Tab-separated table of C-alpha atoms in Angstrom:
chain	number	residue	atom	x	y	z
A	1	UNK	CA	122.646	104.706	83.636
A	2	UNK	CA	121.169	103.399	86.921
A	3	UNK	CA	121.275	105.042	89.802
A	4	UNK	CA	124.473	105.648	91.571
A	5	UNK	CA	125.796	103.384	94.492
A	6	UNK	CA	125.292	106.535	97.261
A	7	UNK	CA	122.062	107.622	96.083
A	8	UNK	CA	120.751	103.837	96.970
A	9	UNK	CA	122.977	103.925	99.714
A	10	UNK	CA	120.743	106.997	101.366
A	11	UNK	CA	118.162	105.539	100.621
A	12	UNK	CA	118.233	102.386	102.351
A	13	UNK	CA	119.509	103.816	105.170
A	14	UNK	CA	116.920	106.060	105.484
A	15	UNK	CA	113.940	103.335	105.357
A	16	UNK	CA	116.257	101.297	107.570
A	17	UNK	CA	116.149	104.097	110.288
A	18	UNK	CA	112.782	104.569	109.727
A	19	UNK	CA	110.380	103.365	112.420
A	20	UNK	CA	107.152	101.374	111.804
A	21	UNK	CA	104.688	104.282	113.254
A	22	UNK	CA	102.690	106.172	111.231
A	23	UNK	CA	103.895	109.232	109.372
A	24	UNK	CA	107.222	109.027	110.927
A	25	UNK	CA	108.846	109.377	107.127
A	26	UNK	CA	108.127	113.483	106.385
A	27	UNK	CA	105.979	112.305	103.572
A	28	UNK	CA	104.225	109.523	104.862
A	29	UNK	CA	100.891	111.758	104.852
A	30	UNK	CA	97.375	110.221	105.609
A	31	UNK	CA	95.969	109.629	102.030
A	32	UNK	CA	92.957	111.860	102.607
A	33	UNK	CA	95.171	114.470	101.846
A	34	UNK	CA	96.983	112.982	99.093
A	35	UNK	CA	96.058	109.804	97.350
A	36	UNK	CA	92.667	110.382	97.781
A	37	UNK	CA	91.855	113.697	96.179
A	38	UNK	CA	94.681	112.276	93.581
A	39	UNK	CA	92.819	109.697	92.727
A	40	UNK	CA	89.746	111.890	92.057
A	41	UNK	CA	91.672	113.888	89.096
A	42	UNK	CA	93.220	110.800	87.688
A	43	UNK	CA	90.097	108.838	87.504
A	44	UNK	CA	87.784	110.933	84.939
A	45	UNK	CA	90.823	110.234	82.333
A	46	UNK	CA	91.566	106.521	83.225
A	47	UNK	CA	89.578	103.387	83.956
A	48	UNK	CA	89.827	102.187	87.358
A	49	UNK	CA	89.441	98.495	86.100
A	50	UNK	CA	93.136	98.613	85.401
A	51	UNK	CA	96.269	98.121	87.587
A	52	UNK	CA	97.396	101.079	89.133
A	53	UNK	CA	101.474	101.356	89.878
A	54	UNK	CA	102.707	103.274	92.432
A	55	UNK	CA	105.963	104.388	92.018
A	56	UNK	CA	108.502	105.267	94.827
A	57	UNK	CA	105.896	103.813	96.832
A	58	UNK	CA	107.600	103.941	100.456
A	59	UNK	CA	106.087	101.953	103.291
A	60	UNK	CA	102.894	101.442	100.955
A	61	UNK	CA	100.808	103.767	102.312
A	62	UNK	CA	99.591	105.565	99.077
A	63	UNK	CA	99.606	102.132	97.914
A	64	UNK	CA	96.975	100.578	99.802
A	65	UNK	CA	94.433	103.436	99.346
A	66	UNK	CA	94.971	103.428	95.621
A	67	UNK	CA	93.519	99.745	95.811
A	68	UNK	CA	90.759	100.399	96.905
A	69	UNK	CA	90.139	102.504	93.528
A	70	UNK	CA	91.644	100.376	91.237
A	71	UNK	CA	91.162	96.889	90.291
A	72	UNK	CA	94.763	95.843	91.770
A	73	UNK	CA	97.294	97.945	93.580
A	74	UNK	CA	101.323	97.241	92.900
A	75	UNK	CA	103.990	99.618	94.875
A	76	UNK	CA	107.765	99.927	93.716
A	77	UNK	CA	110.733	101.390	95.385
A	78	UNK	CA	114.476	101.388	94.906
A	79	UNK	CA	114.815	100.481	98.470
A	80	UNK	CA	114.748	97.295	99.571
A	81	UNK	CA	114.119	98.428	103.079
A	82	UNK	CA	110.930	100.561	101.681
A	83	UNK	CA	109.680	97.168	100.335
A	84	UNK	CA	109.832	96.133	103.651
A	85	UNK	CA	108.397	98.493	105.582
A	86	UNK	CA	105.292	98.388	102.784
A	87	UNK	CA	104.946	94.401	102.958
A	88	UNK	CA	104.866	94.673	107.328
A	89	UNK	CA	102.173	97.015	107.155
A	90	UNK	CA	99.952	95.386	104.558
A	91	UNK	CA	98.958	91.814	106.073
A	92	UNK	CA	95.520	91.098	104.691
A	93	UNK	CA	95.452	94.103	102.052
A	94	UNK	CA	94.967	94.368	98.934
A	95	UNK	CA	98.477	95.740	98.118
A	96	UNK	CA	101.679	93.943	96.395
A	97	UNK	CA	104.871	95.430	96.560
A	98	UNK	CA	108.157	94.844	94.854
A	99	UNK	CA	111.625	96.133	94.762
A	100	UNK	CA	112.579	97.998	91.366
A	101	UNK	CA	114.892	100.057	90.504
A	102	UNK	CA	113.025	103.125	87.996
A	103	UNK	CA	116.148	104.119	85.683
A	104	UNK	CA	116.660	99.715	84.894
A	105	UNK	CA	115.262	99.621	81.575
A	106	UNK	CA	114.508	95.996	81.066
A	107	UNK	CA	113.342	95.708	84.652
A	108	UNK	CA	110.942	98.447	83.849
A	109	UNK	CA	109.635	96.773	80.809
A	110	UNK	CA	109.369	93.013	82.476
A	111	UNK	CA	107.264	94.783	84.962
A	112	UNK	CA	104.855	95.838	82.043
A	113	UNK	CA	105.073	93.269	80.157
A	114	UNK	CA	103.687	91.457	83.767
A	115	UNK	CA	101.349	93.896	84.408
A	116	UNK	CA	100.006	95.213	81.146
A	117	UNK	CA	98.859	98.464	80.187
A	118	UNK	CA	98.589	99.973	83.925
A	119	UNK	CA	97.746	103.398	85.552
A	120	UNK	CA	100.838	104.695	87.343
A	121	UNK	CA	101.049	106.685	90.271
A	122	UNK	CA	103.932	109.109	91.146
A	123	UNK	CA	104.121	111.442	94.105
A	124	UNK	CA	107.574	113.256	94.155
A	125	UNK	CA	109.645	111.385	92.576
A	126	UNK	CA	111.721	113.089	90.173
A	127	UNK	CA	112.607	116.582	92.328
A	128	UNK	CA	114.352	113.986	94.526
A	129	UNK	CA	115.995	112.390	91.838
A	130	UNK	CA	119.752	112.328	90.712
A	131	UNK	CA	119.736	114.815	87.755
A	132	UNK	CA	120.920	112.418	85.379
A	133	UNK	CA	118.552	109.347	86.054
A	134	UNK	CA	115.534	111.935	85.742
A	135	UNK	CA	114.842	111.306	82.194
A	136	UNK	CA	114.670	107.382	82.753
A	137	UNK	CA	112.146	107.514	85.649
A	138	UNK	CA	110.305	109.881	83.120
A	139	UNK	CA	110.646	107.126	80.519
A	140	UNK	CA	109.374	104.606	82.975
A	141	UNK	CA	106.080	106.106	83.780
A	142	UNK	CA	105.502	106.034	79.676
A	143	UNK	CA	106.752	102.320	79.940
A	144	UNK	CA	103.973	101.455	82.228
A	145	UNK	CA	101.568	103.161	80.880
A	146	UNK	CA	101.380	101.749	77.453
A	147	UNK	CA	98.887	103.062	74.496
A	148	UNK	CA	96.051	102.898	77.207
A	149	UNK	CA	96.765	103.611	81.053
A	150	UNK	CA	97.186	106.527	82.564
A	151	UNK	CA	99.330	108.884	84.958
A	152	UNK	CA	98.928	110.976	87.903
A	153	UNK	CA	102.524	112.862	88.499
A	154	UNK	CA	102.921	115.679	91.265
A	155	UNK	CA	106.089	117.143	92.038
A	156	UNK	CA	107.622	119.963	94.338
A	157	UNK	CA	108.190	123.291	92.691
A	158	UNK	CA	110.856	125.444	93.668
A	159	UNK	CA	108.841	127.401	96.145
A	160	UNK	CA	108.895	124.256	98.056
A	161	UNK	CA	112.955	125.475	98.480
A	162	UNK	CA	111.900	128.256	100.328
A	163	UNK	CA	109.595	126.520	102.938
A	164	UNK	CA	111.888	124.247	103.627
A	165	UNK	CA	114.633	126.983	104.289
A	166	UNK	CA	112.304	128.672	106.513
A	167	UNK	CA	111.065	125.177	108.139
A	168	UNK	CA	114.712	124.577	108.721
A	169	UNK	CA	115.947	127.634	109.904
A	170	UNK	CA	113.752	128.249	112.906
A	171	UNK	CA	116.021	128.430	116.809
A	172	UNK	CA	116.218	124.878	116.988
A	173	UNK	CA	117.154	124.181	113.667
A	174	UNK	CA	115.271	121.651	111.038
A	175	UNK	CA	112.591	120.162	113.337
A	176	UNK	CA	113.213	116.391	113.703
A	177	UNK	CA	112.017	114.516	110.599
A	178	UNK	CA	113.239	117.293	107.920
A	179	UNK	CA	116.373	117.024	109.839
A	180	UNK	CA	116.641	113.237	109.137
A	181	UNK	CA	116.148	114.054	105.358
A	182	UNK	CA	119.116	116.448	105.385
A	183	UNK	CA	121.129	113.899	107.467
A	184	UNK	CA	120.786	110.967	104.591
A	185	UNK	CA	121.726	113.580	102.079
A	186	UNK	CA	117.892	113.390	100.114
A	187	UNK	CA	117.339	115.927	98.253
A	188	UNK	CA	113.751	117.663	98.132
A	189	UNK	CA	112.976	120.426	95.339
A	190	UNK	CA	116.239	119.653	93.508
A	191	UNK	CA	114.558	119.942	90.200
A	192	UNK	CA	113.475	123.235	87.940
A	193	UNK	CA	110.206	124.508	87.907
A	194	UNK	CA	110.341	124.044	83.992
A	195	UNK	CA	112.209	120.745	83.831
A	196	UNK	CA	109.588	118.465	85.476
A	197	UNK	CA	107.300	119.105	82.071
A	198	UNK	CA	110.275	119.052	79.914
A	199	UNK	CA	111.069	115.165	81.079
A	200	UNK	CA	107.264	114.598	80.509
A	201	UNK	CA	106.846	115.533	77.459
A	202	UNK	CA	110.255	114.189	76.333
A	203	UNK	CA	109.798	110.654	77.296
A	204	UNK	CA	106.486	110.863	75.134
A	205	UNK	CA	104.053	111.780	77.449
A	206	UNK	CA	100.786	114.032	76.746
A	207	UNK	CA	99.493	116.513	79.424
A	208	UNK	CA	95.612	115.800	79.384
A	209	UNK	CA	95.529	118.231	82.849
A	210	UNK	CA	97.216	119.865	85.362
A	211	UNK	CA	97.335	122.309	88.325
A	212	UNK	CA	99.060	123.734	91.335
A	213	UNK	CA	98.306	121.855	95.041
A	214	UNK	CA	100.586	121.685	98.226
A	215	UNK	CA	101.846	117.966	99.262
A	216	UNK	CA	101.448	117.811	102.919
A	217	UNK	CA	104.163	116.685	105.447
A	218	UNK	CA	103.828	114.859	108.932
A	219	UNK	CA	106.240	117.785	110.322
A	220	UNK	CA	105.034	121.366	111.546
A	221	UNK	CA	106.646	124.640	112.107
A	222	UNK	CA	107.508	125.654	115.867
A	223	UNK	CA	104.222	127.378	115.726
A	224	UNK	CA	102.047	123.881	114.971
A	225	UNK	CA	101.253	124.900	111.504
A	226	UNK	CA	101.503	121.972	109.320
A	227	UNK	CA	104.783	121.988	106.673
A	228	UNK	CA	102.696	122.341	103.153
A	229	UNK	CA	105.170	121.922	100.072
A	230	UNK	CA	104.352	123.587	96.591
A	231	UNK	CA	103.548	121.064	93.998
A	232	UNK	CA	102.397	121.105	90.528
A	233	UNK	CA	100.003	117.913	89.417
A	234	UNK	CA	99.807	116.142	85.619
A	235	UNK	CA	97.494	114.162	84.177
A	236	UNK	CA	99.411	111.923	81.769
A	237	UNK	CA	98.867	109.873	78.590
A	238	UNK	CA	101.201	108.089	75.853
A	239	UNK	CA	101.119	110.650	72.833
């Protein structure tokens, strides 16, 4: 299956409502707190001569860090109004971009067969995911990755649930950009705590590492302390 009609639908209506400044998407973090120490972890097990793919890459962001670690930088995204957003901001860099669609099989393998073997790239992803196109955009990340690149994957764990119910419950209600989440009907943390290695492993991946971290957000509490979200990181190879 693809993804559904509505779950596209948000999507692009999100990025389409989404303003050019910086870290106005939740997630759009600075990628000293994110790609960056990433990128450290991932690049004892892979070799930076590679392609690196970023998937659900956004407005690029990520994306245009990550080349300047690896030999060539390509971001996806279902949205065509991510793609964008990505291409505006990344005159003269060293970033490509392209609209794909993670749970299209044959679009998934034309990209590798493109590309190569390739490092991929995925910062909450699947959580966010509709449950049934989960093991697909598992399967996709093996796709990529072929006999010899490798994968960083970090996703929210479900104590990510429970800041976000206290980020959102405060007097005023979710502060502004959370609020914008809820209002296209994404859905952060959706997935188990246990089903994020499950998908891994089932789409015939190999945990070479892995480890608990926090993905920052551009949004803060009503007492200026930055939103941190639960995560668990993998280190990922073909078995």
């Amino acid at each position: 299956m693809n993804v559904s009609d509505d779950y596209r639908s948000n999507w692009e209506s999100y990025w389409r409502e989404t303003s050019e400044e910086r870290g106005d998407a939740i997630w759009d973090s600075d990628p000293s707190l994110t790609a960056e120490p990433h990128s450290d972890l991932l690049l004892p097990h892979a070799e930076a001569g590679r392609v690196i793919v970023d998937l659900g890459c956004g407005n690029g962001t990520q994306t245009r860090y990550l080349a300047t670690r690896f030999a060539r930088a390509v971001g996806v995204d279902l949205s065509d109004a991510a793609i964008d957003h990505a291409r505006r901001a990344t005159a003269g860099a060293a970033a490509e971009f392209e609209q794909l669609d993670l749970t299209d099989t044959d679009a998934v393998r034309d990209l590798h067969d493109r590309l190569g073997d390739s490092n991929v790239y995925m910062r909450a992803v699947i959580h966010q995911s509709e449950p049934a196109a989960r093991p697909r955009v598992a399967a996709a990340v093996a796709e990529l990755l072929g006999e010899a690149g490798r994968a960083f994957v970090v996703e929210l764990t479900s104590a990510s649930r429970d800041v976000l119910q206290r980020a959102a419950s405060g007097p005023a209600g979710p502060p502004p950009k959370l609020r914008r989440v809820f209002h296209h009907d994404l859905k952060p943390a959706d997935a188990g705590d246990e089903e994020i290695p499950r998908l891994l492993t089932e789409a015939g991946l190999k945990i070479l590492a892995t480890g608990e971290t926090v993905l920052p957000q551009t949004e803060h509490f009503p007492d200026g302390t930055r939103i941190d979200l639960p995560a668990r990181w993998f280190v990922l190879a073909r078995e």
